[in-house]
Coordinates of C-alpha atoms and ligand atoms in Angstrom, one line a residue:
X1 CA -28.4 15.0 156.3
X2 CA -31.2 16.1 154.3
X3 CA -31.2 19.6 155.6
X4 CA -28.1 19.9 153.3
X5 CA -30.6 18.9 150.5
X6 CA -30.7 22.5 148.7
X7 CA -26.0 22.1 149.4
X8 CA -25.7 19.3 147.7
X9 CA -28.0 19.0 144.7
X10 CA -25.6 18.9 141.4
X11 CA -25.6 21.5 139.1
X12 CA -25.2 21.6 135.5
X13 CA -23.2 24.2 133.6
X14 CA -23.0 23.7 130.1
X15 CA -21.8 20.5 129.8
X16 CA -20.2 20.2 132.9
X17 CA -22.0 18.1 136.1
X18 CA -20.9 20.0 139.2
X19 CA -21.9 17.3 142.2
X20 CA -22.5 20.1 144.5
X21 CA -23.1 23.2 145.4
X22 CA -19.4 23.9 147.6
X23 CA -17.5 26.1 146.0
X24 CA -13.0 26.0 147.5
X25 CA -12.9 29.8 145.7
X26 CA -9.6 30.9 144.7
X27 CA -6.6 31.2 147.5
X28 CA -2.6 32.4 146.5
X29 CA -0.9 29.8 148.6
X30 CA 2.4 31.4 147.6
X31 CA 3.4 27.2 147.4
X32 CA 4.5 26.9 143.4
X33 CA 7.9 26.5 142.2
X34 CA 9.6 29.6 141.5
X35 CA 9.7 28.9 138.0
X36 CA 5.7 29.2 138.3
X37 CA 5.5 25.5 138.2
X38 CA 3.2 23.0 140.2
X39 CA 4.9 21.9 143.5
X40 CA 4.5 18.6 145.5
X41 CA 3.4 20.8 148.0
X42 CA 1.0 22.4 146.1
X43 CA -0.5 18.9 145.2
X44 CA -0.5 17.9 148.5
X45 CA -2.2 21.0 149.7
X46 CA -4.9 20.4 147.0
X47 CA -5.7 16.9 148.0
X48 CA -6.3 17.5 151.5
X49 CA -8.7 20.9 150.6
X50 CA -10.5 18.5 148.1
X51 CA -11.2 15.8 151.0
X52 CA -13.8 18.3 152.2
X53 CA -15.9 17.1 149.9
X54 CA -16.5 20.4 147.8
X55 CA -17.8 19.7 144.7
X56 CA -16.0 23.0 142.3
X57 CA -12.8 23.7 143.4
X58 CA -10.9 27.1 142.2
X59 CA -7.8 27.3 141.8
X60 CA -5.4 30.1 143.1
X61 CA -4.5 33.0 141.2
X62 CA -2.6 31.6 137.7
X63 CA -0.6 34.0 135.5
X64 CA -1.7 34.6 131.9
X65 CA 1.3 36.6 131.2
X66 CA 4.8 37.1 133.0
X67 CA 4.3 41.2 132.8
X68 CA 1.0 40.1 134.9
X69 CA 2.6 37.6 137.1
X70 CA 1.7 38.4 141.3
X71 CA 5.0 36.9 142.9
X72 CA 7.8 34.7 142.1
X73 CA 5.7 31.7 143.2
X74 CA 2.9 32.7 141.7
X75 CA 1.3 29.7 139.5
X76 CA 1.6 30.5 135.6
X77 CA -0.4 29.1 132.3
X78 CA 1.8 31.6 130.0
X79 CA 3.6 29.0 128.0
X80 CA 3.0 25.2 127.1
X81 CA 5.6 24.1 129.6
X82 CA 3.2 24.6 132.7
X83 CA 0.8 21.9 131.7
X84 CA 2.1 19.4 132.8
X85 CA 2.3 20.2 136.3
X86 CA -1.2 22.0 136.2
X87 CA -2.7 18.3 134.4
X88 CA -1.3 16.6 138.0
X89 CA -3.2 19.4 139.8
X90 CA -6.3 18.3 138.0
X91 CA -5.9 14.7 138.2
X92 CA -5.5 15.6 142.6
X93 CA -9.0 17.3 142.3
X94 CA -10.7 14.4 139.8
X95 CA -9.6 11.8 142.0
X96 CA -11.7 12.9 144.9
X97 CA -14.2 13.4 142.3
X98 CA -14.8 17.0 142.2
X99 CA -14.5 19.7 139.8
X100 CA -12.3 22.1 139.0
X101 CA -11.6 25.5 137.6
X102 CA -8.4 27.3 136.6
X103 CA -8.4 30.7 138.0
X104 CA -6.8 33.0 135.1
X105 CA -5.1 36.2 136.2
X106 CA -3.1 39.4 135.8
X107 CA -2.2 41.7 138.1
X108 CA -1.9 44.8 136.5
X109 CA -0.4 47.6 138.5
X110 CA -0.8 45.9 142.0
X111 CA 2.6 44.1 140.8
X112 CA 4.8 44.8 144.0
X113 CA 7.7 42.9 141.9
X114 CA 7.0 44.3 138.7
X115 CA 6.4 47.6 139.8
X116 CA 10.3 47.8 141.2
X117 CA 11.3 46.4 137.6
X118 CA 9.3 49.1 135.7
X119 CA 7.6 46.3 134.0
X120 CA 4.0 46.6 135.6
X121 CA 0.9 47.5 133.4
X122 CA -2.4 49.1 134.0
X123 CA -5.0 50.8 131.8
X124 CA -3.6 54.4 133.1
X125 CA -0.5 55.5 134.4
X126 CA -1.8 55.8 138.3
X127 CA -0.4 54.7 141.0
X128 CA -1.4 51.5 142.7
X129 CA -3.5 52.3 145.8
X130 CA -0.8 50.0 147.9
X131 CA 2.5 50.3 146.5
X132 CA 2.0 53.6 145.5
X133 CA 4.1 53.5 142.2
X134 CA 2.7 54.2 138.6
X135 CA 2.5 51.4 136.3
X136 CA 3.2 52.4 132.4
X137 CA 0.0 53.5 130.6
X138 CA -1.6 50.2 128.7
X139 CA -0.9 50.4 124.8
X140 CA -3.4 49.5 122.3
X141 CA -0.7 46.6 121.2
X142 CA -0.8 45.5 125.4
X143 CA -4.0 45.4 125.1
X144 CA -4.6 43.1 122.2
X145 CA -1.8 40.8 123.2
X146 CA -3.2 40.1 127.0
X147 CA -6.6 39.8 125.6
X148 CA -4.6 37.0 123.5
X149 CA -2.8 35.6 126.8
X150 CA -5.9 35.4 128.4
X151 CA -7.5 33.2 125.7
X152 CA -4.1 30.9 125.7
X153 CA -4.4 30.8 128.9
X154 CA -7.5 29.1 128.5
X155 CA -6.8 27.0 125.9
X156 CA -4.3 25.4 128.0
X157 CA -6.2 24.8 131.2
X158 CA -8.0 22.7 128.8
X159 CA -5.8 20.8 127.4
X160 CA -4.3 20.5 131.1
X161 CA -7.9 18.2 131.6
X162 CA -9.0 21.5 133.9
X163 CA -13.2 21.4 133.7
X164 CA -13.7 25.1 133.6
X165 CA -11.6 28.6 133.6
X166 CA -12.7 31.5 135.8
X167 CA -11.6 35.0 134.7
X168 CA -10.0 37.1 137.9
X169 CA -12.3 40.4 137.5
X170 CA -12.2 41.4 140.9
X171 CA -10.3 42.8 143.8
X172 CA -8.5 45.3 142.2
X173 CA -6.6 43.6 139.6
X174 CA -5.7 44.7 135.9
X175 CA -9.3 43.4 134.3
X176 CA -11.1 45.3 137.1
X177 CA -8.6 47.9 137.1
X178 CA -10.4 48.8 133.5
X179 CA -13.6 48.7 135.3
X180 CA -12.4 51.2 137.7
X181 CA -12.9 55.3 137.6
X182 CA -9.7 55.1 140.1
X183 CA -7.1 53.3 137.7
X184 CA -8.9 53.8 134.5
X185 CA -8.8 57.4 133.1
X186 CA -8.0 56.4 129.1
X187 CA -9.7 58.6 126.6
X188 CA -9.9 55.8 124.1
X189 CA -12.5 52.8 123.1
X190 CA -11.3 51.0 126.8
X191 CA -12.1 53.6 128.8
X192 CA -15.1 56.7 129.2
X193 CA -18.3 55.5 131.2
X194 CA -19.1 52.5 133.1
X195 CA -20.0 50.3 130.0
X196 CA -16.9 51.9 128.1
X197 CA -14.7 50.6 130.9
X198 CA -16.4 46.9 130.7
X199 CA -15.6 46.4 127.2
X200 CA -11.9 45.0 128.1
X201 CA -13.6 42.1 129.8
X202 CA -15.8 41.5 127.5
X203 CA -13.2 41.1 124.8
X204 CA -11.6 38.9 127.0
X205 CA -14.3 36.8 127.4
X206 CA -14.6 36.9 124.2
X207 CA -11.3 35.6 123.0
X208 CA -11.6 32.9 125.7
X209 CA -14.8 31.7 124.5
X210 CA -13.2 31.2 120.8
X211 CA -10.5 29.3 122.4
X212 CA -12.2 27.0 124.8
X213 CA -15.0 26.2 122.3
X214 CA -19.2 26.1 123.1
X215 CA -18.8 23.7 125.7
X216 CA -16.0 24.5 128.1
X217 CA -17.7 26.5 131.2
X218 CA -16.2 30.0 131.9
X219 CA -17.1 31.8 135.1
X220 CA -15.9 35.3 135.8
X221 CA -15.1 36.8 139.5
X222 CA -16.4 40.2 139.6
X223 CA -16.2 42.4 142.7
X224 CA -19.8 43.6 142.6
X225 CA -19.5 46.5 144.3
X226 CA -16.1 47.9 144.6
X227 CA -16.5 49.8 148.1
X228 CA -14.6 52.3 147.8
X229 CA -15.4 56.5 147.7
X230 CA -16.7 56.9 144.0
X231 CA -16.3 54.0 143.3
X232 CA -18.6 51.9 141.2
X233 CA -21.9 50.2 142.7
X234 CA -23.6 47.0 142.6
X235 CA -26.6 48.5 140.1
X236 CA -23.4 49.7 137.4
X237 CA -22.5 45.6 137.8
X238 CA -26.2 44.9 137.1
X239 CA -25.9 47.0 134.0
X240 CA -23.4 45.2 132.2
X241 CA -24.2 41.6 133.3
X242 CA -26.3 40.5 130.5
X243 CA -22.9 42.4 127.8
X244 CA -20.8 39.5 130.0
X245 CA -23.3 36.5 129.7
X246 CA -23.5 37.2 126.4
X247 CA -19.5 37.4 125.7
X248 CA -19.6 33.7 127.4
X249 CA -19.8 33.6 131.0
X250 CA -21.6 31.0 132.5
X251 CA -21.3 31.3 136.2
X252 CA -20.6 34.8 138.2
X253 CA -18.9 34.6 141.2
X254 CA -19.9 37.7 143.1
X255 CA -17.0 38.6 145.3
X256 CA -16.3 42.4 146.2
X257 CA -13.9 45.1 147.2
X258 CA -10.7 46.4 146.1
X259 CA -7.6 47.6 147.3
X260 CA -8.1 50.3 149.6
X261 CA -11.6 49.3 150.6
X262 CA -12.0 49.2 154.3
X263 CA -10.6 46.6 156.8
X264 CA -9.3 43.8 154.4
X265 CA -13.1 43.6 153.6
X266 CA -12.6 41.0 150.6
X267 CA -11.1 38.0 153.3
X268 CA -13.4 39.7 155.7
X269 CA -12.1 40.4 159.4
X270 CA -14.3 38.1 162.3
X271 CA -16.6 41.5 163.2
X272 CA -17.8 40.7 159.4
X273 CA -21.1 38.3 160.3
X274 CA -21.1 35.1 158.0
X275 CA -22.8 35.9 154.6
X276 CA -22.5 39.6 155.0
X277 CA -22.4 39.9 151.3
X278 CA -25.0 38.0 150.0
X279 CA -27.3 40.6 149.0
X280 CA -24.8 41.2 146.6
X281 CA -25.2 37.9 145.1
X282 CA -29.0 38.1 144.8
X283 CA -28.6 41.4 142.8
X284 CA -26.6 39.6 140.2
X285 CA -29.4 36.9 140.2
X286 CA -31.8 39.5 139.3
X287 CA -30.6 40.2 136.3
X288 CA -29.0 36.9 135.1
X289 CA -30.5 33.4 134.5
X290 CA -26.5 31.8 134.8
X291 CA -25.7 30.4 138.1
X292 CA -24.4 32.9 140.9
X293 CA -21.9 31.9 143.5
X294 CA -21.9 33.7 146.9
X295 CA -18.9 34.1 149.0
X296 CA -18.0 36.0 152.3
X297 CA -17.3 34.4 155.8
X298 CA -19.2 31.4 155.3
X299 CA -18.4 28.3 157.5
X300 CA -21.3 26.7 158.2
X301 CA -22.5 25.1 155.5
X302 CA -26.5 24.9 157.2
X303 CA -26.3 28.6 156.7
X304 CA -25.5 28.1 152.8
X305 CA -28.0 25.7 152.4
X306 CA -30.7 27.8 153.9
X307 CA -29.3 30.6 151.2
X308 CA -29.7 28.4 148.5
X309 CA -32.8 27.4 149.3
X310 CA -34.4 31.1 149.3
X311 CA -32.8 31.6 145.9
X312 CA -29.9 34.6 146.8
X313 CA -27.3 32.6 145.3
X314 CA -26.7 29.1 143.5
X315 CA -23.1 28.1 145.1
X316 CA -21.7 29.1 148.0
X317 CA -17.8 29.4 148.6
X318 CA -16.2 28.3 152.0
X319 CA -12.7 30.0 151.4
X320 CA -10.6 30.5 154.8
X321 CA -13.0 27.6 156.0
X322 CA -11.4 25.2 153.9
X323 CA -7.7 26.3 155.2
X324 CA -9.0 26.0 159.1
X325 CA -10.9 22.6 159.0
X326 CA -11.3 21.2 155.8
X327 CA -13.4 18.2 157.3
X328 CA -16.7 21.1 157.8
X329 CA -18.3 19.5 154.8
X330 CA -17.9 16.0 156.0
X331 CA -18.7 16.8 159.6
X332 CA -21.9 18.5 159.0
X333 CA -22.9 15.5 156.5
X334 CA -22.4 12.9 159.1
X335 CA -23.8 14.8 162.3
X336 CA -20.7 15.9 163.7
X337 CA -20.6 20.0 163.1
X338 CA -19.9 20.2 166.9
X339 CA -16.6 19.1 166.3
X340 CA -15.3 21.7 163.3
X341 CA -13.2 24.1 163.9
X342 CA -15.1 27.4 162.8
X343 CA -12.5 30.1 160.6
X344 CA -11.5 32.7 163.5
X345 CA -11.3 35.1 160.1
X346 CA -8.1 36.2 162.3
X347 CA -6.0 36.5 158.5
X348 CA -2.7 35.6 160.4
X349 CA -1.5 32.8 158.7
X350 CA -3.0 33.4 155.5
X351 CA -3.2 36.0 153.4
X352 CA -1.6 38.7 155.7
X353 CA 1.4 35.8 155.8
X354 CA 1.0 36.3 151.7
X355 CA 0.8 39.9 151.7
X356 CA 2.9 40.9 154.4
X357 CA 5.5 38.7 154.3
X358 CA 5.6 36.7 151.3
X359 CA 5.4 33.9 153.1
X360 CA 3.9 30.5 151.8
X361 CA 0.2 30.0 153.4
X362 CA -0.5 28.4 156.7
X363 CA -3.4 29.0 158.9
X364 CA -3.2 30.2 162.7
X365 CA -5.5 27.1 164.0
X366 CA -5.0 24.7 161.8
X367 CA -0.8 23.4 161.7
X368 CA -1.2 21.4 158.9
X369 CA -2.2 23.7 156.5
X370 CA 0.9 24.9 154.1
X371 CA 2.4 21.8 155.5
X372 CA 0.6 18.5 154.5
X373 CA 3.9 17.0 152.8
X374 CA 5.5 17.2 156.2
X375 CA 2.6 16.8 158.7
X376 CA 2.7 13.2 160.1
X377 CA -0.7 10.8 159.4
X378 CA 0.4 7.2 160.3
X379 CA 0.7 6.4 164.2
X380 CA 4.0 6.2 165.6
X381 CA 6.4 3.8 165.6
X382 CA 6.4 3.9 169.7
X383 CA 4.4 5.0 171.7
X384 CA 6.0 7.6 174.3
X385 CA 4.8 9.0 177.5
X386 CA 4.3 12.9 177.0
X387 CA 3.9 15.5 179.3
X388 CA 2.4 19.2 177.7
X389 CA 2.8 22.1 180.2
X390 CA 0.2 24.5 179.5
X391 CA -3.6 24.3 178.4
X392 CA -3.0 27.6 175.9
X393 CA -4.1 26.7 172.4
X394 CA -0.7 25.5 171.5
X395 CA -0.7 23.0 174.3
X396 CA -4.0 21.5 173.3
X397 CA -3.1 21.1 169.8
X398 CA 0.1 19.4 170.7
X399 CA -1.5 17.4 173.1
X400 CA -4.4 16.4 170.9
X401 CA -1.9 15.7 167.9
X402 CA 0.4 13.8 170.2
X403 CA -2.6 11.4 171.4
X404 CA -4.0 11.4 167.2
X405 CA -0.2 9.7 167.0
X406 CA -0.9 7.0 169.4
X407 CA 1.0 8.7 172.8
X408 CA 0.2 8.6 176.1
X409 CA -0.2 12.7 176.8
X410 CA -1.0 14.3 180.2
X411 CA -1.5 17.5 179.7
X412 CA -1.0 20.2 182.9
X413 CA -2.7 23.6 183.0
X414 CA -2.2 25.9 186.1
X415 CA -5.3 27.7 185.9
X416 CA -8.6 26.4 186.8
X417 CA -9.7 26.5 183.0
X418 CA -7.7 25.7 179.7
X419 CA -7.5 28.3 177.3
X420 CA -4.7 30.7 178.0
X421 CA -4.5 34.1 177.1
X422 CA -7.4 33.5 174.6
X423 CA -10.0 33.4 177.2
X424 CA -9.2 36.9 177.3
X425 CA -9.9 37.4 173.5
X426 CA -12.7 35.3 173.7
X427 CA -14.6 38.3 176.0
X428 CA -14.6 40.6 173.4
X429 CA -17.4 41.2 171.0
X430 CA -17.3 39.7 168.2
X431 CA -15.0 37.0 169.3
X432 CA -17.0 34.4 170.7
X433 CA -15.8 32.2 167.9
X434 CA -12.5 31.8 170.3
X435 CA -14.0 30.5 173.1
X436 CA -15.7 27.9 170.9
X437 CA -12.4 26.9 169.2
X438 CA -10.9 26.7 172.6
X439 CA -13.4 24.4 174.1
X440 CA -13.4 22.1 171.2
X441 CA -9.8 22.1 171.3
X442 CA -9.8 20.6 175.1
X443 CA -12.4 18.7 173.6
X444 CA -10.4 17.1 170.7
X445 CA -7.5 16.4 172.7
X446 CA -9.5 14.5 175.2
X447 CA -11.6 12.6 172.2
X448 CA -7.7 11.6 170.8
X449 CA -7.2 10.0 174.3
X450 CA -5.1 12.8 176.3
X451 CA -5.9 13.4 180.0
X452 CA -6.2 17.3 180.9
X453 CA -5.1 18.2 184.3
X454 CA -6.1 21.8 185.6
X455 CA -5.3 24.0 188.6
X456 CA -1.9 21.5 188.3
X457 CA 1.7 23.4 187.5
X458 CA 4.2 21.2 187.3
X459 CA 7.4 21.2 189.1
X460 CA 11.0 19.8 188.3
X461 CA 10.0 17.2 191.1
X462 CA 7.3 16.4 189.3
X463 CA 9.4 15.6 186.4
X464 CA 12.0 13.8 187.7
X465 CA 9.5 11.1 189.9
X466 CA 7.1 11.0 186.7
X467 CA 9.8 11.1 184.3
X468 CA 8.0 11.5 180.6
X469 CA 9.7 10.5 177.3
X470 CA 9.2 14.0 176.4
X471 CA 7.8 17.1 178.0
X472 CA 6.0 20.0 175.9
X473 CA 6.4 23.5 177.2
X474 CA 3.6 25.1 176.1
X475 CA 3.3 27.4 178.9
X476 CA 2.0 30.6 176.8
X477 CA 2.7 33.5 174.8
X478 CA 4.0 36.8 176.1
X479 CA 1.6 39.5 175.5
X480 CA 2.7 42.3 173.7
X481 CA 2.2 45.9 174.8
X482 CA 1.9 48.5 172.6
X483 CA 4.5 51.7 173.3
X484 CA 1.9 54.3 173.9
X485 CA 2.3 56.9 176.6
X486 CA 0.7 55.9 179.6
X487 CA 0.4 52.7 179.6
X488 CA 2.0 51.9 182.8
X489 CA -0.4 53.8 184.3
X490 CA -2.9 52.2 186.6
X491 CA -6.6 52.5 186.0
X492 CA -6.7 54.3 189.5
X493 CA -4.2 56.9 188.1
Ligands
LIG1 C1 -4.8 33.3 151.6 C2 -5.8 33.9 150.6 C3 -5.5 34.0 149.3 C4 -6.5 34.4 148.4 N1 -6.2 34.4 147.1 C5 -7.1 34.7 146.1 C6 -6.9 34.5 144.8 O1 -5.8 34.0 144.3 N2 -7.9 34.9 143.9 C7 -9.1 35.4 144.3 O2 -9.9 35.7 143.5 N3 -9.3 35.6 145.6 C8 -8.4 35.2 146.6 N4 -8.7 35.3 147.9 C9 -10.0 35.7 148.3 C10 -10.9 34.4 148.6 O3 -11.1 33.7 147.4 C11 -12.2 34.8 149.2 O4 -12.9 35.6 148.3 C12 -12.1 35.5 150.5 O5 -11.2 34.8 151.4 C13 -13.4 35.6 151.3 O6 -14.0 34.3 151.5 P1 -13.9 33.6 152.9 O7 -14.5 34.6 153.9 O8 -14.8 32.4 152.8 O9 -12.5 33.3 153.2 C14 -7.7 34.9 148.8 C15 -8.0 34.8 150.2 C16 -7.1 34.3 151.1 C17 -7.5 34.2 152.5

């Protein structure tokens, strides 16, 4: 417990007590309404994240203006009529007695949806590094008026009861698009060098500063390094931190990347280490004196605390963490980080699922995320025998859920060891992590009170003498193989 001292010491920003240094940064859950209203299921998706214990909590990507809204389900603050559903999200996060932020946004020319309207903006007609279709050329008069819808925006995150507003300066959307040589060519006032570039930020800052007042806490996400070929660098960031501080932000959250940097490197892939970016952080620190949040593939929050304590960063974020096992917090409080399920940073349930499919988030390990108004708490009504064939990841979970729910559940694997196909995946470098979650799968199951039988298949006989309420077939995935030539081939040929 107390090596989580440096973790959990409040912080103070403005006015605003944070109780601890865990930070839920920003995730699209693709969840809202498609009017851009608050869902039940986003609520219910909030309050489980928030049960981790976290004491700032981000919200997702929220729409300052609909010629800057993401995707149809995209949360929006660009009219009065949202705040309503946005105060409920706020009152989900205050009740668990955290704080929270309202992540303000435009996306610029990475609009997939605007860009096939021709409504998509960015500060130069270029094409988007994904979509690869031009957005219209930023007017003077576009300017001014999203500078103004980011300042609304503000003003009614707090009058929605939100504690804070964060600015969305990074990852390639429209306020770092200024920022960027790539997108930003304009010959004007908003464009020219590095600290030309900046001054589109700043204004916004600016304008949400006048509307939030002196005491309303503003952080901006910056992507301090934008990792990508001539692209900017961590020491142009340094150069116009203190021009931001003094516009009015009050914490810097130091993510990084763009579109088009390698490898998905902003939600990190699993050959990333944990806190591969926090040098990044502690360059920020150097020349600030606000507080500076790290983020990156953390999901151990020992790690963070040690980070902390050396001064690299004041906050750390657990993102994906949060989506996999929101209990890490808890579990490392109470002695217990043996049994959390560690982020496999695998990106298949969420934000390729977003991305690539425009599907509403889920994660790959953990079933109830995405799905809390569905996913069943309270114990069954009866209690049923259960038979689950097959010790592959999706047997132990089904197994181990089964028991949670108060069933008796045998579970049969064939091969001398649970663990299916990922035992394979487990052997290659970089994926150890899946041989841990696989072992703490078997052991969850068992914890929840199902037996594991191994080097057992089970046969129709065995079926009809045992005769289970219910039988799971979980008896594996097929693998896929890729159509390249030679494949067929044996390693002798
Ligand atoms: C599903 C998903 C959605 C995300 N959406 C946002 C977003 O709305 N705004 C944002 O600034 N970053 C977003 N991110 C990036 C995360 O905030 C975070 O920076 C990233 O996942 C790295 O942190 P992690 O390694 O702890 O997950 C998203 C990431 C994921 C996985």
């Amino acid at each position: 417990m107390s090596k989580l001292e440096h973790l959990l010491q409040p912080i103070t920003v403005r006015n605003l007590q944070i109780p601890n240094r865990v930070v839920m940064p920003p995730m699209g859950s693709n969840l809202g309404n498609k009017d851009g209203t608050v869902s039940d299921a986003n609520l219910a998706y909030f309050k489980r994240r928030v049960q981790s214990g976290a004491g700032f909590i981000i919200t997702e990507i929220t729409s300052v203006h609909p010629d800057g809204t993401a995707s149809p389900r995209t949360l929006c603050v660009y009219d009065d009529r949202f705040i309503p559903g946005l105060a409920k999200m706020a009152d989900v996060v205050h009740q668990q007695g955290a704080k929270i932020a309202m992540q303000l946004h435009h996306v610029g020319r990475e609009g997939y949806y605007l860009l096939q309207e021709g409504r998509a903006l960015g500060p130069s007609a270029i094409a988007s590094y994904i979509y690869r279709v031009k957005p219209r050329e930023m007017s003077i008069e576009d300017i001014q008026e999203t500078i103004a819808a980011f300042g609304q925006g503000a003003r009614r995150a707090r009058e929605a009861g939100f504690d804070a507003v964060e600015l969305h300066a990074a990852h390639g959307y429209l306020l770092m698009q200024f920022l960027s040589q790539h997108c930003n060519q304009r010959t004007d006032e908003y464009g020219g060098d590095f600290a030309g570039r900046s001054r589109f930020i700043v204004e916004c800052l600016q304008e949400v500063r006048k509307q939030v007042g002196e005491d309303f806490p503003i952080s901006i996400r910056i992507s301090a390094e934008e990792i990508i070929k001539d692209g900017y660098s961590v020491e142009d960031m340094q150069s116009i931190m203190p021009r931001l501080v003094e516009a009015g932000a009050d914490i810097i959250h130091a993510s990084f990347g763009t579109h088009g940097s390698p490898g998905g490197i902003t939600s990190a892939p699993v050959e990333y280490e944990p806190g591969f970016k926090v040098e990044l952080a502690r360059k920020i620190k150097e020349v600030v004196k606000v507080p500076v949040i790290a983020v990156g593939r953390f999901t151990d929050p020992f790690m963070a605390d040690e980070i902390i304590s050396r001064g690299d960063a004041d906050m750390i974020a657990f993102g994906r963490q949060h989506l996999a096992d929101p209990d890490f917090l808890i579990n490392a409080r109470e002695g217990r980080s043996q049994q959390t399920f560690e982020c496999l940073a695998c990106n298949q349930g969420c934000i390729e699922r977003l991305l690539f499919e425009q599907g509403s988030i889920r994660c790959a390990i953990n079933p109830e995320t995405g799905q809390e108004l569905e996913y069943p708490v309270d114990a069954a009504k009866k209690s049923k025998r259960v038979w689950v064939i097959g010790g592959g990841p999706g047997g132990l979970t089904a197994a181990s859920e089964a028991a949670r729910l108060g069933h008796e559940v045998t579970l049969f694997e064939a091969e001398p060891e649970t663990g299916g196909q990922v035992t394979l995946a487990a052997r290659v470098p970089y994926k150890e992590v899946y041989g841990r979650w696989i072992e703490k799968l078997a052991a969850r199951a068992t914890r929840h009170g199902a037996e594991i039988i191994t080097s057992q298949g089970v046969t129709r006989e065995m079926i009809q003498t045992g005769h289970p309420d219910e039988v799971i077939l979980a008896s594996g995935a097929r693998p896929v193989k890729p159509d390249i030539p030679g494949i067929n081939l044996s390693t002798a040929d």
